[in-house]
Amino acid sequence: MGMVNLTNLAGKGISINSFSINGTEITGNLKHLRFGQTFMASYNDKPGSQFTSLKLVLVMSGVTYHIDLNKDHYFGGGEYHYPGDDSDVSYTLFGTNDSGSQMQFRLVYGKGGSDRLIYTNDTKYLDRV
C-alpha cells in the first residue's frame, strides 16, 4: 500500500482546490490545510512505474498556485520516487519567493512501509495563476 503525504510549511493556511495523481483526486473531503498540518492518504491505483501525472491547485491568502508534473517533468530520484502502490512519497509546501509568484515544493520518498525516506535535491515550484 502506497502513501501520499502533503505538508503545509508555507506560513499560512491553504485551501486545496485539487490534488490528483494519475487523474485520481486524492484529497477526498479535505479542503484546508493549516500551517504545519500534514494531509495523509493511501494511493493504490497503480505502481510507481506507471506514474503519468501529479496536479495540485491551491489557494493561499487569496492567491492561486498550481503545478502540473508529468513523468518527464518530475522530481529526480531513485527507485520508488514516483507515487504508487509500492512507494511512500511525502511532499512539502514551503514559502513563496519574494514576489509571491512561486511556492517551493519538495519531495522525500521511499519503498512503501520503509522506516526512512530519501530526500531529493530537486526542487519544483507551484506557479501563481
PDB file of C-alpha atoms in Angstrom:
ATOM      1  CA  MET A   1       0.000   0.000   0.000  1.00  0.00           C
ATOM      2  CA  GLY A   2       1.462   3.363  -1.016  1.00  0.00           C
ATOM      3  CA  MET A   3       1.148   6.563   0.959  1.00  0.00           C
ATOM      4  CA  VAL A   4       0.999  10.154  -0.255  1.00  0.00           C
ATOM      5  CA  ASN A   5       1.506  12.981   2.237  1.00  0.00           C
ATOM      6  CA  LEU A   6       1.286  16.728   1.749  1.00  0.00           C
ATOM      7  CA  THR A   7       2.664  19.022   4.472  1.00  0.00           C
ATOM      8  CA  ASN A   8       1.994  22.752   4.628  1.00  0.00           C
ATOM      9  CA  LEU A   9       5.015  24.766   5.780  1.00  0.00           C
ATOM     10  CA  ALA A  10       4.144  27.762   3.605  1.00  0.00           C
ATOM     11  CA  GLY A  11       3.476  30.054   6.579  1.00  0.00           C
ATOM     12  CA  LYS A  12      -0.311  30.352   6.309  1.00  0.00           C
ATOM     13  CA  GLY A  13      -3.268  28.053   5.845  1.00  0.00           C
ATOM     14  CA  ILE A  14      -4.015  26.853   2.315  1.00  0.00           C
ATOM     15  CA  SER A  15      -7.172  25.761   0.552  1.00  0.00           C
ATOM     16  CA  ILE A  16      -6.771  22.766  -1.725  1.00  0.00           C
ATOM     17  CA  ASN A  17      -8.771  23.082  -4.924  1.00  0.00           C
ATOM     18  CA  SER A  18      -7.405  19.886  -6.471  1.00  0.00           C
ATOM     19  CA  PHE A  19      -4.700  17.313  -5.740  1.00  0.00           C
ATOM     20  CA  SER A  20      -4.616  14.401  -8.164  1.00  0.00           C
ATOM     21  CA  ILE A  21      -2.219  11.627  -9.072  1.00  0.00           C
ATOM     22  CA  ASN A  22      -2.652   9.887 -12.410  1.00  0.00           C
ATOM     23  CA  GLY A  23      -6.045  11.561 -12.740  1.00  0.00           C
ATOM     24  CA  THR A  24      -7.317  10.301  -9.356  1.00  0.00           C
ATOM     25  CA  GLU A  25      -8.333  13.024  -6.900  1.00  0.00           C
ATOM     26  CA  ILE A  26      -6.807  12.008  -3.577  1.00  0.00           C
ATOM     27  CA  THR A  27      -7.890  14.732  -1.142  1.00  0.00           C
ATOM     28  CA  GLY A  28     -11.408  13.456  -0.531  1.00  0.00           C
ATOM     29  CA  ASN A  29     -13.251  15.892   1.735  1.00  0.00           C
ATOM     30  CA  LEU A  30     -10.132  17.713   2.906  1.00  0.00           C
ATOM     31  CA  LYS A  31     -10.204  21.228   1.546  1.00  0.00           C
ATOM     32  CA  HIS A  32      -7.976  23.142   4.000  1.00  0.00           C
ATOM     33  CA  LEU A  33      -4.504  22.551   5.465  1.00  0.00           C
ATOM     34  CA  ARG A  34      -3.469  24.718   8.388  1.00  0.00           C
ATOM     35  CA  PHE A  35       0.167  25.825   8.666  1.00  0.00           C
ATOM     36  CA  GLY A  36       2.129  22.828   9.982  1.00  0.00           C
ATOM     37  CA  GLN A  37      -0.605  20.305   9.132  1.00  0.00           C
ATOM     38  CA  THR A  38       0.014  17.170   7.058  1.00  0.00           C
ATOM     39  CA  PHE A  39      -2.574  15.510   4.847  1.00  0.00           C
ATOM     40  CA  MET A  40      -2.100  11.724   4.562  1.00  0.00           C
ATOM     41  CA  ALA A  41      -3.754   9.395   2.060  1.00  0.00           C
ATOM     42  CA  SER A  42      -3.194   5.957   0.653  1.00  0.00           C
ATOM     43  CA  TYR A  43      -2.694   5.639  -3.084  1.00  0.00           C
ATOM     44  CA  ASN A  44      -3.074   2.197  -4.623  1.00  0.00           C
ATOM     45  CA  ASP A  45      -4.289   2.748  -8.189  1.00  0.00           C
ATOM     46  CA  LYS A  46      -1.006   1.770  -9.918  1.00  0.00           C
ATOM     47  CA  PRO A  47       2.632   1.071  -9.181  1.00  0.00           C
ATOM     48  CA  GLY A  48       5.051   3.987  -9.347  1.00  0.00           C
ATOM     49  CA  SER A  49       6.444   2.647 -12.636  1.00  0.00           C
ATOM     50  CA  GLN A  50       3.102   3.565 -14.254  1.00  0.00           C
ATOM     51  CA  PHE A  51       3.076   7.150 -12.948  1.00  0.00           C
ATOM     52  CA  THR A  52       1.840   9.687 -15.503  1.00  0.00           C
ATOM     53  CA  SER A  53       0.916  12.911 -13.679  1.00  0.00           C
ATOM     54  CA  LEU A  54       0.604  14.898 -10.477  1.00  0.00           C
ATOM     55  CA  LYS A  55      -1.567  18.019 -10.398  1.00  0.00           C
ATOM     56  CA  LEU A  56      -2.003  20.367  -7.459  1.00  0.00           C
ATOM     57  CA  VAL A  57      -4.017  23.584  -7.309  1.00  0.00           C
ATOM     58  CA  LEU A  58      -4.236  25.537  -4.063  1.00  0.00           C
ATOM     59  CA  VAL A  59      -5.048  28.985  -2.718  1.00  0.00           C
ATOM     60  CA  MET A  60      -3.074  30.858  -0.070  1.00  0.00           C
ATOM     61  CA  SER A  61      -4.022  34.380   1.040  1.00  0.00           C
ATOM     62  CA  GLY A  62      -6.343  34.740  -1.958  1.00  0.00           C
ATOM     63  CA  VAL A  63      -3.650  33.765  -4.479  1.00  0.00           C
ATOM     64  CA  THR A  64      -3.985  30.603  -6.590  1.00  0.00           C
ATOM     65  CA  TYR A  65      -0.915  28.443  -7.243  1.00  0.00           C
ATOM     66  CA  HIS A  66      -0.647  25.354  -9.432  1.00  0.00           C
ATOM     67  CA  ILE A  67       1.747  22.692 -10.620  1.00  0.00           C
ATOM     68  CA  ASP A  68       1.281  20.021 -13.288  1.00  0.00           C
ATOM     69  CA  LEU A  69       4.065  17.424 -13.343  1.00  0.00           C
ATOM     70  CA  ASN A  70       4.286  14.518 -15.772  1.00  0.00           C
ATOM     71  CA  LYS A  71       6.727  11.615 -15.779  1.00  0.00           C
ATOM     72  CA  ASP A  72       9.304  13.531 -17.826  1.00  0.00           C
ATOM     73  CA  HIS A  73       8.974  16.698 -15.732  1.00  0.00           C
ATOM     74  CA  TYR A  74       9.012  15.330 -12.187  1.00  0.00           C
ATOM     75  CA  PHE A  75      11.442  15.259  -9.289  1.00  0.00           C
ATOM     76  CA  GLY A  76      14.731  13.455  -9.770  1.00  0.00           C
ATOM     77  CA  GLY A  77      15.370  10.465  -7.579  1.00  0.00           C
ATOM     78  CA  GLY A  78      15.861   6.758  -7.422  1.00  0.00           C
ATOM     79  CA  GLU A  79      13.584   3.786  -7.214  1.00  0.00           C
ATOM     80  CA  TYR A  80      10.200   4.484  -5.555  1.00  0.00           C
ATOM     81  CA  HIS A  81      10.289   8.248  -6.106  1.00  0.00           C
ATOM     82  CA  TYR A  82       7.055   8.195  -8.121  1.00  0.00           C
ATOM     83  CA  PRO A  83       3.811   7.823  -6.150  1.00  0.00           C
ATOM     84  CA  GLY A  84       2.345   4.350  -6.431  1.00  0.00           C
ATOM     85  CA  ASP A  85       1.061   1.321  -4.568  1.00  0.00           C
ATOM     86  CA  ASP A  86       4.684   0.318  -3.878  1.00  0.00           C
ATOM     87  CA  SER A  87       6.045   3.650  -2.621  1.00  0.00           C
ATOM     88  CA  ASP A  88       5.613   6.251   0.095  1.00  0.00           C
ATOM     89  CA  VAL A  89       6.013   9.853  -1.043  1.00  0.00           C
ATOM     90  CA  SER A  90       5.814  12.976   1.034  1.00  0.00           C
ATOM     91  CA  TYR A  91       5.563  16.443  -0.495  1.00  0.00           C
ATOM     92  CA  THR A  92       6.194  19.638   1.448  1.00  0.00           C
ATOM     93  CA  LEU A  93       4.996  23.113   0.536  1.00  0.00           C
ATOM     94  CA  PHE A  94       7.384  25.846   1.640  1.00  0.00           C
ATOM     95  CA  GLY A  95       7.029  29.606   1.407  1.00  0.00           C
ATOM     96  CA  THR A  96       6.923  31.762  -1.681  1.00  0.00           C
ATOM     97  CA  ASN A  97       9.647  33.740  -3.378  1.00  0.00           C
ATOM     98  CA  ASP A  98       9.910  37.494  -2.660  1.00  0.00           C
ATOM     99  CA  SER A  99       7.442  38.445  -5.397  1.00  0.00           C
ATOM    100  CA  GLY A 100       4.916  35.731  -4.448  1.00  0.00           C
ATOM    101  CA  SER A 101       4.980  34.346  -7.987  1.00  0.00           C
ATOM    102  CA  GLN A 102       6.110  30.840  -6.942  1.00  0.00           C
ATOM    103  CA  MET A 103       5.809  28.489  -3.978  1.00  0.00           C
ATOM    104  CA  GLN A 104       8.539  25.940  -3.254  1.00  0.00           C
ATOM    105  CA  PHE A 105       7.585  22.228  -3.444  1.00  0.00           C
ATOM    106  CA  ARG A 106       9.884  19.393  -2.268  1.00  0.00           C
ATOM    107  CA  LEU A 107       9.813  15.578  -2.175  1.00  0.00           C
ATOM    108  CA  VAL A 108      11.025  12.774   0.070  1.00  0.00           C
ATOM    109  CA  TYR A 109      10.301   9.167  -0.929  1.00  0.00           C
ATOM    110  CA  GLY A 110      10.928   5.511  -0.237  1.00  0.00           C
ATOM    111  CA  LYS A 111       9.725   1.960  -0.648  1.00  0.00           C
ATOM    112  CA  GLY A 112       6.252   1.502   0.797  1.00  0.00           C
ATOM    113  CA  GLY A 113       6.437   0.789   4.532  1.00  0.00           C
ATOM    114  CA  SER A 114      10.111   1.700   4.803  1.00  0.00           C
ATOM    115  CA  ASP A 115      11.368   3.093   8.115  1.00  0.00           C
ATOM    116  CA  ARG A 116      13.062   6.054   6.410  1.00  0.00           C
ATOM    117  CA  LEU A 117      12.568   8.315   3.423  1.00  0.00           C
ATOM    118  CA  ILE A 118      15.154   9.675   0.991  1.00  0.00           C
ATOM    119  CA  TYR A 119      15.242  13.325   0.032  1.00  0.00           C
ATOM    120  CA  THR A 120      15.743  14.599  -3.476  1.00  0.00           C
ATOM    121  CA  ASN A 121      17.887  17.636  -4.216  1.00  0.00           C
ATOM    122  CA  ASP A 122      15.437  18.606  -6.951  1.00  0.00           C
ATOM    123  CA  THR A 123      13.019  21.427  -6.170  1.00  0.00           C
ATOM    124  CA  LYS A 124       9.851  22.208  -8.078  1.00  0.00           C
ATOM    125  CA  TYR A 125       7.658  25.297  -7.859  1.00  0.00           C
ATOM    126  CA  LEU A 126       3.955  25.955  -7.937  1.00  0.00           C
ATOM    127  CA  ASP A 127       3.350  28.957 -10.180  1.00  0.00           C
ATOM    128  CA  ARG A 128       0.953  31.783  -9.366  1.00  0.00           C
ATOM    129  CA  VAL A 129      -2.039  31.738 -11.685  1.00  0.00           C
TER     130      VAL A 129
END
